[in-house]
């Protein structure tokens, strides 16, 4: 039988310990995300995998916000974040800091996530797009790589928070191999 662990048995680190812990060299970039719940969920995923930062672009709402907090559960206090007027501004900033820019989208000649490889010395910025329009074409045009999540059903569409969970878990595993 497996006994469910109590919260105090989970060996959670404190906010101060989190802030001083070495981070996974990934920045999540949210390109005009409308849903406050999606934003909060991405912060929680970023916390879970020690992601360096979340960049909130365009219309993407910023903490503190009650609706973001509902799903973030405090992760906006641990994960660094910045707001940019446009996603292109964020990309320019990241390129100056030598990040490889990876848009998560379905395009011609995209690289499937399971085929995507990189050096563990690289720093990655991973862009997730708007719930309806996806990643803007102008953002795709300046990305270094387009990564697609393989999907086999009829929809070929995942919620942005689910996409972030799938991609970040995969990249975290590859960084730590």
PDB file of C-alpha atoms in Angstrom:
ATOM      1  CA  UNK A   1       0.000   0.000   0.000  1.00  0.00           C
ATOM      2  CA  UNK A   2       1.178   3.547  -0.762  1.00  0.00           C
ATOM      3  CA  UNK A   3       0.442   6.185   1.823  1.00  0.00           C
ATOM      4  CA  UNK A   4      -0.098   9.679   0.468  1.00  0.00           C
ATOM      5  CA  UNK A   5       2.560  12.085   1.750  1.00  0.00           C
ATOM      6  CA  UNK A   6       1.588  15.014   3.949  1.00  0.00           C
ATOM      7  CA  UNK A   7       2.697  18.525   2.892  1.00  0.00           C
ATOM      8  CA  UNK A   8       5.378  18.627   5.598  1.00  0.00           C
ATOM      9  CA  UNK A   9       6.910  15.427   4.168  1.00  0.00           C
ATOM     10  CA  UNK A  10       7.446  16.882   0.674  1.00  0.00           C
ATOM     11  CA  UNK A  11      10.806  18.527   1.484  1.00  0.00           C
ATOM     12  CA  UNK A  12       9.694  21.812  -0.010  1.00  0.00           C
ATOM     13  CA  UNK A  13      12.312  24.528  -0.049  1.00  0.00           C
ATOM     14  CA  UNK A  14      11.604  28.002   1.304  1.00  0.00           C
ATOM     15  CA  UNK A  15      11.154  31.078  -0.882  1.00  0.00           C
ATOM     16  CA  UNK A  16      14.650  32.246   0.107  1.00  0.00           C
ATOM     17  CA  UNK A  17      16.141  28.834  -0.722  1.00  0.00           C
ATOM     18  CA  UNK A  18      14.328  28.868  -4.074  1.00  0.00           C
ATOM     19  CA  UNK A  19      15.709  32.299  -4.918  1.00  0.00           C
ATOM     20  CA  UNK A  20      19.279  31.213  -4.148  1.00  0.00           C
ATOM     21  CA  UNK A  21      19.030  27.826  -5.916  1.00  0.00           C
ATOM     22  CA  UNK A  22      20.704  27.448  -9.319  1.00  0.00           C
ATOM     23  CA  UNK A  23      18.028  27.750 -11.988  1.00  0.00           C
ATOM     24  CA  UNK A  24      17.376  25.849 -15.180  1.00  0.00           C
ATOM     25  CA  UNK A  25      18.593  28.223 -17.939  1.00  0.00           C
ATOM     26  CA  UNK A  26      15.157  28.580 -19.519  1.00  0.00           C
ATOM     27  CA  UNK A  27      13.012  31.693 -19.775  1.00  0.00           C
ATOM     28  CA  UNK A  28       9.319  31.206 -20.535  1.00  0.00           C
ATOM     29  CA  UNK A  29       7.917  33.969 -22.761  1.00  0.00           C
ATOM     30  CA  UNK A  30       4.131  34.429 -22.810  1.00  0.00           C
ATOM     31  CA  UNK A  31       3.018  36.072 -26.065  1.00  0.00           C
ATOM     32  CA  UNK A  32      -0.273  37.911 -25.397  1.00  0.00           C
ATOM     33  CA  UNK A  33      -1.921  35.339 -23.118  1.00  0.00           C
ATOM     34  CA  UNK A  34      -5.515  36.287 -22.216  1.00  0.00           C
ATOM     35  CA  UNK A  35      -6.347  33.807 -19.462  1.00  0.00           C
ATOM     36  CA  UNK A  36      -5.249  34.751 -15.963  1.00  0.00           C
ATOM     37  CA  UNK A  37      -5.582  31.080 -14.954  1.00  0.00           C
ATOM     38  CA  UNK A  38      -3.161  30.076 -17.721  1.00  0.00           C
ATOM     39  CA  UNK A  39      -0.672  32.698 -16.560  1.00  0.00           C
ATOM     40  CA  UNK A  40      -0.882  31.419 -12.979  1.00  0.00           C
ATOM     41  CA  UNK A  41      -0.469  27.815 -14.115  1.00  0.00           C
ATOM     42  CA  UNK A  42       2.656  28.696 -16.090  1.00  0.00           C
ATOM     43  CA  UNK A  43       4.138  30.334 -12.986  1.00  0.00           C
ATOM     44  CA  UNK A  44       3.507  27.112 -11.053  1.00  0.00           C
ATOM     45  CA  UNK A  45       5.199  25.035 -13.746  1.00  0.00           C
ATOM     46  CA  UNK A  46       8.138  27.478 -13.742  1.00  0.00           C
ATOM     47  CA  UNK A  47       8.455  27.065  -9.978  1.00  0.00           C
ATOM     48  CA  UNK A  48       8.265  23.261 -10.176  1.00  0.00           C
ATOM     49  CA  UNK A  49      11.180  23.028 -12.635  1.00  0.00           C
ATOM     50  CA  UNK A  50      13.334  25.887 -11.263  1.00  0.00           C
ATOM     51  CA  UNK A  51      12.884  27.993 -14.393  1.00  0.00           C
ATOM     52  CA  UNK A  52      14.948  31.169 -14.510  1.00  0.00           C
ATOM     53  CA  UNK A  53      12.101  33.598 -15.302  1.00  0.00           C
ATOM     54  CA  UNK A  54       8.737  34.196 -16.944  1.00  0.00           C
ATOM     55  CA  UNK A  55       8.445  37.127 -19.366  1.00  0.00           C
ATOM     56  CA  UNK A  56       4.949  38.537 -19.735  1.00  0.00           C
ATOM     57  CA  UNK A  57       4.416  40.269 -23.080  1.00  0.00           C
ATOM     58  CA  UNK A  58       1.771  42.512 -24.603  1.00  0.00           C
ATOM     59  CA  UNK A  59      -1.699  42.010 -23.104  1.00  0.00           C
ATOM     60  CA  UNK A  60      -0.479  39.264 -20.736  1.00  0.00           C
ATOM     61  CA  UNK A  61      -1.527  40.356 -17.236  1.00  0.00           C
ATOM     62  CA  UNK A  62       1.051  40.887 -14.482  1.00  0.00           C
ATOM     63  CA  UNK A  63       1.081  39.941 -10.823  1.00  0.00           C
ATOM     64  CA  UNK A  64      -0.148  40.796  -8.333  1.00  0.00           C
ATOM     65  CA  UNK A  65      -3.595  39.762  -9.493  1.00  0.00           C
ATOM     66  CA  UNK A  66      -6.115  37.691  -7.562  1.00  0.00           C
ATOM     67  CA  UNK A  67      -7.050  35.524 -10.558  1.00  0.00           C
ATOM     68  CA  UNK A  68      -3.394  34.750 -11.379  1.00  0.00           C
ATOM     69  CA  UNK A  69      -2.781  33.917  -7.710  1.00  0.00           C
ATOM     70  CA  UNK A  70      -5.607  31.329  -7.704  1.00  0.00           C
ATOM     71  CA  UNK A  71      -3.595  29.010  -9.930  1.00  0.00           C
ATOM     72  CA  UNK A  72      -0.063  30.247  -9.202  1.00  0.00           C
ATOM     73  CA  UNK A  73      -0.433  29.400  -5.484  1.00  0.00           C
ATOM     74  CA  UNK A  74       2.444  31.690  -4.527  1.00  0.00           C
ATOM     75  CA  UNK A  75       4.739  30.944  -7.475  1.00  0.00           C
ATOM     76  CA  UNK A  76       4.659  34.619  -8.491  1.00  0.00           C
ATOM     77  CA  UNK A  77       6.618  35.237  -5.285  1.00  0.00           C
ATOM     78  CA  UNK A  78       9.351  32.741  -6.171  1.00  0.00           C
ATOM     79  CA  UNK A  79       9.758  32.923  -9.953  1.00  0.00           C
ATOM     80  CA  UNK A  80      11.326  36.074 -11.368  1.00  0.00           C
ATOM     81  CA  UNK A  81       9.260  37.838 -13.995  1.00  0.00           C
ATOM     82  CA  UNK A  82       9.439  40.869 -16.264  1.00  0.00           C
ATOM     83  CA  UNK A  83       6.853  42.612 -18.420  1.00  0.00           C
ATOM     84  CA  UNK A  84       7.563  43.748 -21.979  1.00  0.00           C
ATOM     85  CA  UNK A  85       5.312  45.914 -24.137  1.00  0.00           C
ATOM     86  CA  UNK A  86       5.807  43.490 -27.012  1.00  0.00           C
ATOM     87  CA  UNK A  87       7.123  39.985 -27.467  1.00  0.00           C
ATOM     88  CA  UNK A  88       9.627  41.305 -30.021  1.00  0.00           C
ATOM     89  CA  UNK A  89      11.072  43.574 -27.309  1.00  0.00           C
ATOM     90  CA  UNK A  90      11.499  40.531 -25.063  1.00  0.00           C
ATOM     91  CA  UNK A  91      13.171  38.564 -27.872  1.00  0.00           C
ATOM     92  CA  UNK A  92      15.597  41.396 -28.620  1.00  0.00           C
ATOM     93  CA  UNK A  93      16.487  41.570 -24.916  1.00  0.00           C
ATOM     94  CA  UNK A  94      17.004  37.780 -24.766  1.00  0.00           C
ATOM     95  CA  UNK A  95      19.087  37.675 -27.958  1.00  0.00           C
ATOM     96  CA  UNK A  96      21.418  40.296 -26.473  1.00  0.00           C
ATOM     97  CA  UNK A  97      21.908  37.863 -23.578  1.00  0.00           C
ATOM     98  CA  UNK A  98      22.651  34.950 -25.989  1.00  0.00           C
ATOM     99  CA  UNK A  99      19.445  32.978 -25.549  1.00  0.00           C
ATOM    100  CA  UNK A 100      18.337  30.594 -28.265  1.00  0.00           C
ATOM    101  CA  UNK A 101      14.743  31.553 -29.140  1.00  0.00           C
ATOM    102  CA  UNK A 102      12.311  28.637 -29.501  1.00  0.00           C
ATOM    103  CA  UNK A 103       8.683  29.274 -30.425  1.00  0.00           C
ATOM    104  CA  UNK A 104       6.197  26.514 -29.592  1.00  0.00           C
ATOM    105  CA  UNK A 105       3.954  26.365 -32.632  1.00  0.00           C
ATOM    106  CA  UNK A 106       2.816  24.261 -35.583  1.00  0.00           C
ATOM    107  CA  UNK A 107       4.601  25.469 -38.725  1.00  0.00           C
ATOM    108  CA  UNK A 108       6.134  24.190 -41.912  1.00  0.00           C
ATOM    109  CA  UNK A 109       9.499  22.612 -41.075  1.00  0.00           C
ATOM    110  CA  UNK A 110       8.957  22.703 -37.312  1.00  0.00           C
ATOM    111  CA  UNK A 111      11.039  20.369 -35.143  1.00  0.00           C
ATOM    112  CA  UNK A 112       9.071  17.838 -33.122  1.00  0.00           C
ATOM    113  CA  UNK A 113       9.683  18.206 -29.385  1.00  0.00           C
ATOM    114  CA  UNK A 114      10.942  14.633 -29.048  1.00  0.00           C
ATOM    115  CA  UNK A 115      13.495  15.325 -31.828  1.00  0.00           C
ATOM    116  CA  UNK A 116      14.641  18.663 -30.421  1.00  0.00           C
ATOM    117  CA  UNK A 117      18.139  18.585 -29.001  1.00  0.00           C
ATOM    118  CA  UNK A 118      20.463  21.234 -27.663  1.00  0.00           C
ATOM    119  CA  UNK A 119      23.652  21.690 -25.721  1.00  0.00           C
ATOM    120  CA  UNK A 120      23.255  21.858 -21.951  1.00  0.00           C
ATOM    121  CA  UNK A 121      25.440  24.967 -22.169  1.00  0.00           C
ATOM    122  CA  UNK A 122      22.778  26.803 -24.194  1.00  0.00           C
ATOM    123  CA  UNK A 123      20.263  29.158 -22.639  1.00  0.00           C
ATOM    124  CA  UNK A 124      16.747  28.790 -24.039  1.00  0.00           C
ATOM    125  CA  UNK A 125      13.806  31.150 -24.283  1.00  0.00           C
ATOM    126  CA  UNK A 126      10.584  29.262 -24.981  1.00  0.00           C
ATOM    127  CA  UNK A 127       7.648  31.230 -26.395  1.00  0.00           C
ATOM    128  CA  UNK A 128       4.031  30.202 -25.857  1.00  0.00           C
ATOM    129  CA  UNK A 129       1.337  32.006 -27.838  1.00  0.00           C
ATOM    130  CA  UNK A 130      -2.134  33.375 -27.433  1.00  0.00           C
ATOM    131  CA  UNK A 131      -4.937  30.889 -26.748  1.00  0.00           C
ATOM    132  CA  UNK A 132      -6.672  31.619 -30.091  1.00  0.00           C
ATOM    133  CA  UNK A 133      -3.994  32.963 -32.461  1.00  0.00           C
ATOM    134  CA  UNK A 134      -0.947  31.100 -31.172  1.00  0.00           C
ATOM    135  CA  UNK A 135       2.512  32.627 -31.517  1.00  0.00           C
ATOM    136  CA  UNK A 136       2.425  35.705 -33.765  1.00  0.00           C
ATOM    137  CA  UNK A 137       3.981  35.217 -37.230  1.00  0.00           C
ATOM    138  CA  UNK A 138       6.399  38.128 -36.679  1.00  0.00           C
ATOM    139  CA  UNK A 139       7.659  36.311 -33.565  1.00  0.00           C
ATOM    140  CA  UNK A 140       8.025  33.041 -35.484  1.00  0.00           C
ATOM    141  CA  UNK A 141      10.030  34.929 -38.125  1.00  0.00           C
ATOM    142  CA  UNK A 142      12.720  35.946 -35.608  1.00  0.00           C
ATOM    143  CA  UNK A 143      12.822  32.658 -33.677  1.00  0.00           C
ATOM    144  CA  UNK A 144      15.849  30.389 -33.981  1.00  0.00           C
ATOM    145  CA  UNK A 145      13.777  27.218 -33.932  1.00  0.00           C
ATOM    146  CA  UNK A 146      10.109  26.268 -33.984  1.00  0.00           C
ATOM    147  CA  UNK A 147       9.218  23.336 -31.749  1.00  0.00           C
ATOM    148  CA  UNK A 148       5.995  21.403 -32.208  1.00  0.00           C
ATOM    149  CA  UNK A 149       4.425  19.089 -29.648  1.00  0.00           C
ATOM    150  CA  UNK A 150       3.547  15.815 -31.412  1.00  0.00           C
ATOM    151  CA  UNK A 151      -0.210  15.204 -31.271  1.00  0.00           C
ATOM    152  CA  UNK A 152      -2.124  12.288 -32.700  1.00  0.00           C
ATOM    153  CA  UNK A 153      -5.832  12.963 -32.127  1.00  0.00           C
ATOM    154  CA  UNK A 154      -8.353  15.113 -33.972  1.00  0.00           C
ATOM    155  CA  UNK A 155      -7.764  18.485 -32.275  1.00  0.00           C
ATOM    156  CA  UNK A 156      -4.015  19.123 -32.641  1.00  0.00           C
ATOM    157  CA  UNK A 157      -4.437  21.826 -30.037  1.00  0.00           C
ATOM    158  CA  UNK A 158      -3.488  21.944 -26.359  1.00  0.00           C
ATOM    159  CA  UNK A 159      -4.281  24.519 -23.711  1.00  0.00           C
ATOM    160  CA  UNK A 160      -1.293  26.829 -23.227  1.00  0.00           C
ATOM    161  CA  UNK A 161      -0.769  25.751 -19.614  1.00  0.00           C
ATOM    162  CA  UNK A 162      -0.753  22.096 -20.698  1.00  0.00           C
ATOM    163  CA  UNK A 163       1.664  22.903 -23.540  1.00  0.00           C
ATOM    164  CA  UNK A 164       3.948  24.672 -21.084  1.00  0.00           C
ATOM    165  CA  UNK A 165       3.889  21.689 -18.734  1.00  0.00           C
ATOM    166  CA  UNK A 166       4.718  19.222 -21.505  1.00  0.00           C
ATOM    167  CA  UNK A 167       7.501  21.338 -23.055  1.00  0.00           C
ATOM    168  CA  UNK A 168       9.124  22.479 -19.812  1.00  0.00           C
ATOM    169  CA  UNK A 169       9.148  18.958 -18.360  1.00  0.00           C
ATOM    170  CA  UNK A 170      10.757  17.643 -21.565  1.00  0.00           C
ATOM    171  CA  UNK A 171      13.392  20.404 -21.685  1.00  0.00           C
ATOM    172  CA  UNK A 172      14.127  20.041 -17.959  1.00  0.00           C
ATOM    173  CA  UNK A 173      14.753  16.308 -18.488  1.00  0.00           C
ATOM    174  CA  UNK A 174      17.077  17.012 -21.427  1.00  0.00           C
ATOM    175  CA  UNK A 175      19.010  19.670 -19.463  1.00  0.00           C
ATOM    176  CA  UNK A 176      19.552  17.288 -16.585  1.00  0.00           C
ATOM    177  CA  UNK A 177      20.604  14.175 -18.525  1.00  0.00           C
TER     178      UNK A 177
END
